[in-house]
XYZ file of C-alpha atoms in Angstrom:
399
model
C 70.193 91.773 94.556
C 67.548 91.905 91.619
C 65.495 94.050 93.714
C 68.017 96.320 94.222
C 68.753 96.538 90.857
C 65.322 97.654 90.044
C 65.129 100.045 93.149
C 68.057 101.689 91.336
C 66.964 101.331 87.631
C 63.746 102.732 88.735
C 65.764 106.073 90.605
C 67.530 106.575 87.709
C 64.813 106.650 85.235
C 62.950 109.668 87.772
C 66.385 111.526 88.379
C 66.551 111.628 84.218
C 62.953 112.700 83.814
C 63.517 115.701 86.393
C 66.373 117.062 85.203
C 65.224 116.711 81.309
C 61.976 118.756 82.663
C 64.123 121.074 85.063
C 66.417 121.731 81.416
C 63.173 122.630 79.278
C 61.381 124.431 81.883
C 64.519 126.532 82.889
C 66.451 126.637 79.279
C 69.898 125.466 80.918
C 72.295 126.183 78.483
C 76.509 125.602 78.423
C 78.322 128.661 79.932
C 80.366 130.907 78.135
C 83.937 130.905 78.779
C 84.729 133.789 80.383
C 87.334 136.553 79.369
C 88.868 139.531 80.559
C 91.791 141.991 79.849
C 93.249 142.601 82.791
C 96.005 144.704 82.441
C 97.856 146.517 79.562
C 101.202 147.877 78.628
C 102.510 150.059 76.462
C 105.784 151.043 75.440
C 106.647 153.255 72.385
C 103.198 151.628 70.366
C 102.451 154.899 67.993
C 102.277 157.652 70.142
C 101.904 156.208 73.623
C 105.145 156.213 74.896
C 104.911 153.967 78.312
C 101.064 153.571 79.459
C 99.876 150.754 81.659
C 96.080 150.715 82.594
C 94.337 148.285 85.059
C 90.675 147.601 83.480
C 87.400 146.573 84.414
C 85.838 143.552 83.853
C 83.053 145.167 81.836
C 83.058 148.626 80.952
C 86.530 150.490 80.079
C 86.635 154.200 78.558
C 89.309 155.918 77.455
C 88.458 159.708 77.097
C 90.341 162.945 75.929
C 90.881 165.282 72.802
C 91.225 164.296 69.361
C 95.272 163.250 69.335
C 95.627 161.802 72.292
C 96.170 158.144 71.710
C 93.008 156.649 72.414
C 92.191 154.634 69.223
C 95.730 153.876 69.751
C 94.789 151.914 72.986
C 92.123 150.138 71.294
C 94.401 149.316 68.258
C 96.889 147.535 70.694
C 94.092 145.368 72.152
C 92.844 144.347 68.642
C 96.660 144.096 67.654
C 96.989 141.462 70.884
C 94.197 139.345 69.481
C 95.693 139.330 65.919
C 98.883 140.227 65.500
C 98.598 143.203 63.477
C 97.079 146.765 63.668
C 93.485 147.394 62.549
C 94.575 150.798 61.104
C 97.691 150.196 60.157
C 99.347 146.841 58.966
C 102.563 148.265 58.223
C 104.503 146.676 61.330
C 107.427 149.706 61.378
C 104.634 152.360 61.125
C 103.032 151.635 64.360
C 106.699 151.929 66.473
C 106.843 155.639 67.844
C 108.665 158.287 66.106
C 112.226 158.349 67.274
C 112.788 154.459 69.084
C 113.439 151.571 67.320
C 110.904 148.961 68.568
C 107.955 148.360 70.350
C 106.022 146.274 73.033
C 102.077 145.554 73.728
C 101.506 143.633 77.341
C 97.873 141.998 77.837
C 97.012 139.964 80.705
C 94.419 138.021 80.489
C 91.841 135.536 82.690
C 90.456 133.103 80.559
C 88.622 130.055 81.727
C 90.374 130.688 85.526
C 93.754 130.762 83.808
C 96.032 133.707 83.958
C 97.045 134.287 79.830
C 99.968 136.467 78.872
C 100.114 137.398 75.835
C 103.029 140.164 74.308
C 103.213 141.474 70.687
C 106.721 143.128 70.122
C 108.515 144.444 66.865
C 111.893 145.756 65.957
C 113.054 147.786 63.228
C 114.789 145.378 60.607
C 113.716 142.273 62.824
C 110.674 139.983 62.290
C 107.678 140.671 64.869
C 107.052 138.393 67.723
C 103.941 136.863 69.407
C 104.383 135.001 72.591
C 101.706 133.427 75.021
C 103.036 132.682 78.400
C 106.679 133.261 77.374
C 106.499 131.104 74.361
C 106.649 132.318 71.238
C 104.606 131.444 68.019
C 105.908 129.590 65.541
C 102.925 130.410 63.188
C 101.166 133.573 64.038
C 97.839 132.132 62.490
C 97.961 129.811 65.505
C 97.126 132.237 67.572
C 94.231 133.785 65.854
C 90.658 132.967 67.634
C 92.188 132.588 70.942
C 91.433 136.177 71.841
C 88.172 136.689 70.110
C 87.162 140.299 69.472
C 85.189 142.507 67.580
C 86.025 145.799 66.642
C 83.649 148.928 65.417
C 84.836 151.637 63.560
C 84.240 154.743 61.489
C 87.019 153.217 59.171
C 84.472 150.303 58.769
C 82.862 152.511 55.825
C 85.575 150.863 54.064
C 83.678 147.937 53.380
C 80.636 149.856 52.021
C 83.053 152.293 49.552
C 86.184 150.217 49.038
C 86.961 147.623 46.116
C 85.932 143.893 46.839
C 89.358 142.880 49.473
C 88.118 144.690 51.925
C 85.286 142.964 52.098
C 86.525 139.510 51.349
C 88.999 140.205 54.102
C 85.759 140.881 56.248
C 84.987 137.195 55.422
C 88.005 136.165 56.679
C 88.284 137.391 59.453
C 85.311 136.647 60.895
C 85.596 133.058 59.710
C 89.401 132.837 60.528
C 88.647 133.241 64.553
C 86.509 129.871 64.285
C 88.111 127.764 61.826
C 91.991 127.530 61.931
C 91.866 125.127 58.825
C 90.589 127.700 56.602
C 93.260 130.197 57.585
C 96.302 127.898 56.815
C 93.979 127.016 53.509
C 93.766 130.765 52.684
C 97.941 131.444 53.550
C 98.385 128.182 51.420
C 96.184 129.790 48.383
C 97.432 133.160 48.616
C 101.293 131.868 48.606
C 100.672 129.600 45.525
C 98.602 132.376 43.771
C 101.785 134.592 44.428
C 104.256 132.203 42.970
C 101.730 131.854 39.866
C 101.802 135.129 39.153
C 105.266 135.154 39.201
C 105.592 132.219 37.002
C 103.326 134.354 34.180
C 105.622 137.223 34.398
C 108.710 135.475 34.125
C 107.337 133.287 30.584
C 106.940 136.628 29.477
C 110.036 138.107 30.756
C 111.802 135.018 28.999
C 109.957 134.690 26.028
C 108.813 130.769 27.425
C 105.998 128.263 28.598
C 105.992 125.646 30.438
C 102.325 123.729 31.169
C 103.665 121.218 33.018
C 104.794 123.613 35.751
C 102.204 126.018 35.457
C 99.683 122.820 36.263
C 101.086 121.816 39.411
C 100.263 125.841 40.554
C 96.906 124.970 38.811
C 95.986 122.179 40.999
C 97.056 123.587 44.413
C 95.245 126.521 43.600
C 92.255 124.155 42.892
C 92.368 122.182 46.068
C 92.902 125.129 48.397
C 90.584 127.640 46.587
C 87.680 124.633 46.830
C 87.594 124.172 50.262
C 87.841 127.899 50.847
C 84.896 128.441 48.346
C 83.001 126.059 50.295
C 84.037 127.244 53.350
C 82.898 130.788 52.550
C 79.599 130.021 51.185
C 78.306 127.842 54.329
C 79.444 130.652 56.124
C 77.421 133.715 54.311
C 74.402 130.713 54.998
C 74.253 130.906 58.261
C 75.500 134.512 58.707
C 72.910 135.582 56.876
C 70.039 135.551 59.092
C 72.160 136.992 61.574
C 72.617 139.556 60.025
C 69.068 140.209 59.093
C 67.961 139.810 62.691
C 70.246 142.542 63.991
C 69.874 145.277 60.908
C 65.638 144.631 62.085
C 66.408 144.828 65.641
C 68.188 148.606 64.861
C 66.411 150.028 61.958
C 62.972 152.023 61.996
C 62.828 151.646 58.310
C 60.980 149.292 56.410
C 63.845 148.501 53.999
C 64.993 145.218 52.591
C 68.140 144.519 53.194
C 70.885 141.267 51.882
C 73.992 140.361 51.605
C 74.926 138.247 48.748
C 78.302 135.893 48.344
C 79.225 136.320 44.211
C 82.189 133.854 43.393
C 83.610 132.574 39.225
C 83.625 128.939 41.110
C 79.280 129.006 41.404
C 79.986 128.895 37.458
C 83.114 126.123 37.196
C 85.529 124.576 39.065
C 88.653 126.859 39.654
C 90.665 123.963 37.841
C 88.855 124.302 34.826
C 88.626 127.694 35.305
C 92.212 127.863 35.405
C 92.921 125.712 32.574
C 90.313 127.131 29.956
C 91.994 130.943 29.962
C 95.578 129.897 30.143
C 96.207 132.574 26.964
C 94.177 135.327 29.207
C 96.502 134.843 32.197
C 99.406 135.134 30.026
C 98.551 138.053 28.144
C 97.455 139.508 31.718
C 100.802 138.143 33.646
C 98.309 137.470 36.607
C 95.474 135.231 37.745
C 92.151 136.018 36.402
C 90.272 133.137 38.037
C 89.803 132.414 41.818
C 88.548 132.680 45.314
C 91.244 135.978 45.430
C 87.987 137.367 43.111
C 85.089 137.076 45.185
C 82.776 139.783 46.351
C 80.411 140.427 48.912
C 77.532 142.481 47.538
C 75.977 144.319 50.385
C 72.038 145.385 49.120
C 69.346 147.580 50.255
C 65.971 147.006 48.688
C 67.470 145.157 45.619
C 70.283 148.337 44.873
C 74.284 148.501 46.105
C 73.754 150.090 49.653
C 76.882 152.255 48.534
C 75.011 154.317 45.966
C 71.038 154.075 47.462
C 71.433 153.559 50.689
C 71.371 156.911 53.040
C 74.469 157.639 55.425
C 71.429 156.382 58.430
C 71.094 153.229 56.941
C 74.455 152.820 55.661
C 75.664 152.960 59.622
C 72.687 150.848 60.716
C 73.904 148.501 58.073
C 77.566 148.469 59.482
C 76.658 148.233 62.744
C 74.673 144.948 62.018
C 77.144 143.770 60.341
C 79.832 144.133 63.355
C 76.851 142.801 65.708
C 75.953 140.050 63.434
C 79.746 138.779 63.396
C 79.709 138.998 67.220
C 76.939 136.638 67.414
C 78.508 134.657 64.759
C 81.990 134.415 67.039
C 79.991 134.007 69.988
C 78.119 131.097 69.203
C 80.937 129.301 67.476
C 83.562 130.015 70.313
C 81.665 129.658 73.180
C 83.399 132.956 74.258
C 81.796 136.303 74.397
C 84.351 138.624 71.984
C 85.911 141.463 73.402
C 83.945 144.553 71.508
C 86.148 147.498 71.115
C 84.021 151.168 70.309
C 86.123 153.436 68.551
C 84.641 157.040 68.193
C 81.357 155.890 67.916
C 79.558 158.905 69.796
C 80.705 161.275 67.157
C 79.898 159.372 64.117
C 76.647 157.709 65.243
C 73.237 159.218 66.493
C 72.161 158.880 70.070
C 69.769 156.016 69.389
C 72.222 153.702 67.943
C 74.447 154.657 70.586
C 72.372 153.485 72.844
C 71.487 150.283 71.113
C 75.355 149.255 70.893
C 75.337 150.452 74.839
C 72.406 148.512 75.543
C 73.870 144.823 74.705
C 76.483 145.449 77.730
C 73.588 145.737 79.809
C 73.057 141.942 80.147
C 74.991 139.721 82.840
C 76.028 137.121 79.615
C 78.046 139.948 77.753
C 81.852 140.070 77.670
C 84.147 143.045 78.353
C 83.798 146.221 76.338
C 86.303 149.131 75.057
C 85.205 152.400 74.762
C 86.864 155.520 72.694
C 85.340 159.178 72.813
C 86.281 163.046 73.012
C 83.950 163.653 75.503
C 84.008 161.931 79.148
C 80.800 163.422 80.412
C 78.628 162.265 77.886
C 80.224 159.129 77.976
C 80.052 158.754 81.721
C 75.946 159.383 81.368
C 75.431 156.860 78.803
C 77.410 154.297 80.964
C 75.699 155.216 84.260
C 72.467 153.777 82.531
C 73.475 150.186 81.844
C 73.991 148.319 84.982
C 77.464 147.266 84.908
C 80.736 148.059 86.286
C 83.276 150.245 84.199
C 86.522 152.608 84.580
C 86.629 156.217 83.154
C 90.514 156.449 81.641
C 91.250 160.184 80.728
C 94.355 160.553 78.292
C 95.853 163.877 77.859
C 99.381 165.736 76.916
C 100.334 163.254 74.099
C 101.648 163.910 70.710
C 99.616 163.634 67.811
C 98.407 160.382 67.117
């Protein structure tokens, strides 16, 4: 018996040593989960009246004139994935002219498991979300279970709109990976609501009252903290990202950053809160707070949105929609569903190809494509070596 026991400690020790060697040598890593869109439908979603497409596993295109509904396809996928439209948040606004309601259909295969997921809305009703017949109870449960990344010409937003656009950036991509910091950020922004509130009505009522206006104080403190904290490891490791993918698309030589600016790398947001109590009431809002924080996107030490070219503003986009990709992608263990909206009309031929280019690797997820143009679309596609669907829409209203 002790013999045997060695025999065996002794074929153990070898099988280790192989398969550590066979690991290094051949770089095994875990495998992504795998998901796909299989199928979507449509029924009175903005201008698409009743549409049901069958997609590819990689490459899907959706091609036709300007007014056709195809950003509206794309804008139903991203709305399956988070509830909401990318272009338009106003539920009501995205039901088509003349019915009352609305429905957006995705099957899905994720992990070998057939998904359903359906999105409808009715005029004076709240929205619902259901997965496999059941609906939500929270709708931020749902976000991150349908990763996806979506690129834009509205993403210029984030270059030439005020500092919510691009803290809602930060969200978002943070959101899909942590579920904690989304309840956190619906807990902050519900308290800084009732705050504000508060301030008006002492105002409104000629009153104060410290006591109450400290309770807000401290919940504010406790969720703005960990969201503070939350965004600033985040912007960390995002970072070089980031970098790596503005280099990998850029001819220029330019230096390029992104930098997180936040009151709480001065104070605490309770102190904060507490030392300009008069400001807040003069004000009737919240001066102080997480709901303040910028991201400063740089090139070569300046704001990007006044020195940097419309070239290396879009390279600087594009990296940044790449970079949070990555970001999902290595946090989820799921490659993102990447929608392309309009991109061969608003970017030059060698980005195109770039974004084109990641597709062309076995490891990448499924992609969604939007253009005016189905020949040169079809030619770019034809180079990658992937499967894909050409879509042409046609005879729709106006989107």
């Amino acid at each position: 018996m002790e013999f045997e026991r060695i025999n065996i400690s002794y074929f153990l020790i070898i099988c280790k040593v192989e398969f550590t060697f066979f690991s290094k040598r051949f770089k095994i890593h875990n495998p992504l989960i795998i998901m796909v869109l299989q199928k979507l439908s449509l029924l009175n979603y903005k201008n698409l009246e009743s549409e049901t497409f069958d997609f590819d596993p990689k490459i899907n295109c959706f091609v036709g004139n300007n007014g056709v509904g195809k950003t509206n396809v794309l804008d139903a996928i991203y709305h399956l994935s988070f509830g909401k439209s990318y272009f338009n948040p106003i539920t009501t606004q995205n039901i088509k002219h003349g019915t009352d309601f609305f429905v957006v259909e995705g099957m899905y295969a994720k992990k070998n498991t057939a998904e359903k997921i359906v999105v409808s809305a009715k005029k004076g009703q709240k929205k619902v979300i259901k997965r496999n017949g059941k609906a939500y109870e929270r709708f931020s449960d749902h976000i991150g279970f349908l990763p996806l990344v979506i690129i834009s010409p509205a993403d210029r937003d984030l270059i030439i709109e005020g500092s919510d656009t691009r803290r809602k950036f930060i969200d978002g991509v943070i959101s899909q990976r942590d579920s904690e910091y989304l309840h956190n950020l619906i807990k902050y922004n519900k308290v800084l609501a009732q705050r504000n509130s508060l301030l008006k009505y002492f105002v409104a009522n000629n009153t104060f009252n410290q006591d109450t206006l400290d309770i807000y104080n401290e919940q504010l403190h406790v969720f703005g903290t960990s969201i503070f904290g939350k965004r600033t490891a985040f912007l960390e490791e995002f970072l070089p990202i980031f970098l790596n993918r503005y280099k990998s698309i850029s001819s220029g030589n330019e230096q390029i950053n992104l930098i997180y600016e936040s009151q709480l790398q001065e104070n605490d947001l309770l102190t904060l809160l507490q030392n300009n109590v008069a400001k807040d009431r003069m004000a009737q809002y919240t001066n102080f707070g997480i709901h303040k924080d910028d991201l400063i996107l740089e090139i070569d030490g300046h704001p990007i949105k006044k020195f940097g070219s419309q070239g290396q503003q879009k390279s600087y986009l594009i990296a940044l929609k790449l970079a949070q990709f990555d970001f999902i992608k290595t946090h989820s263990k799921t490659n993102p569903i990447l929608l392309l909206d309009d991109i061969f009309d608003k970017l030059d031929e060698t980005r195109v190809a770039h974004l084109i280019s990641l597709v062309d690797d076995e490891n990448f997820g499924q992609i969604f494509i939007s253009d005016t143009h189905a020949e040169r679309t079809e030619e770019v596609i034809k180079k990658v070596r992937q499967t894909y669907k050409m879509f042409p829409l046609g005879n729709q209203e106006k989107e």
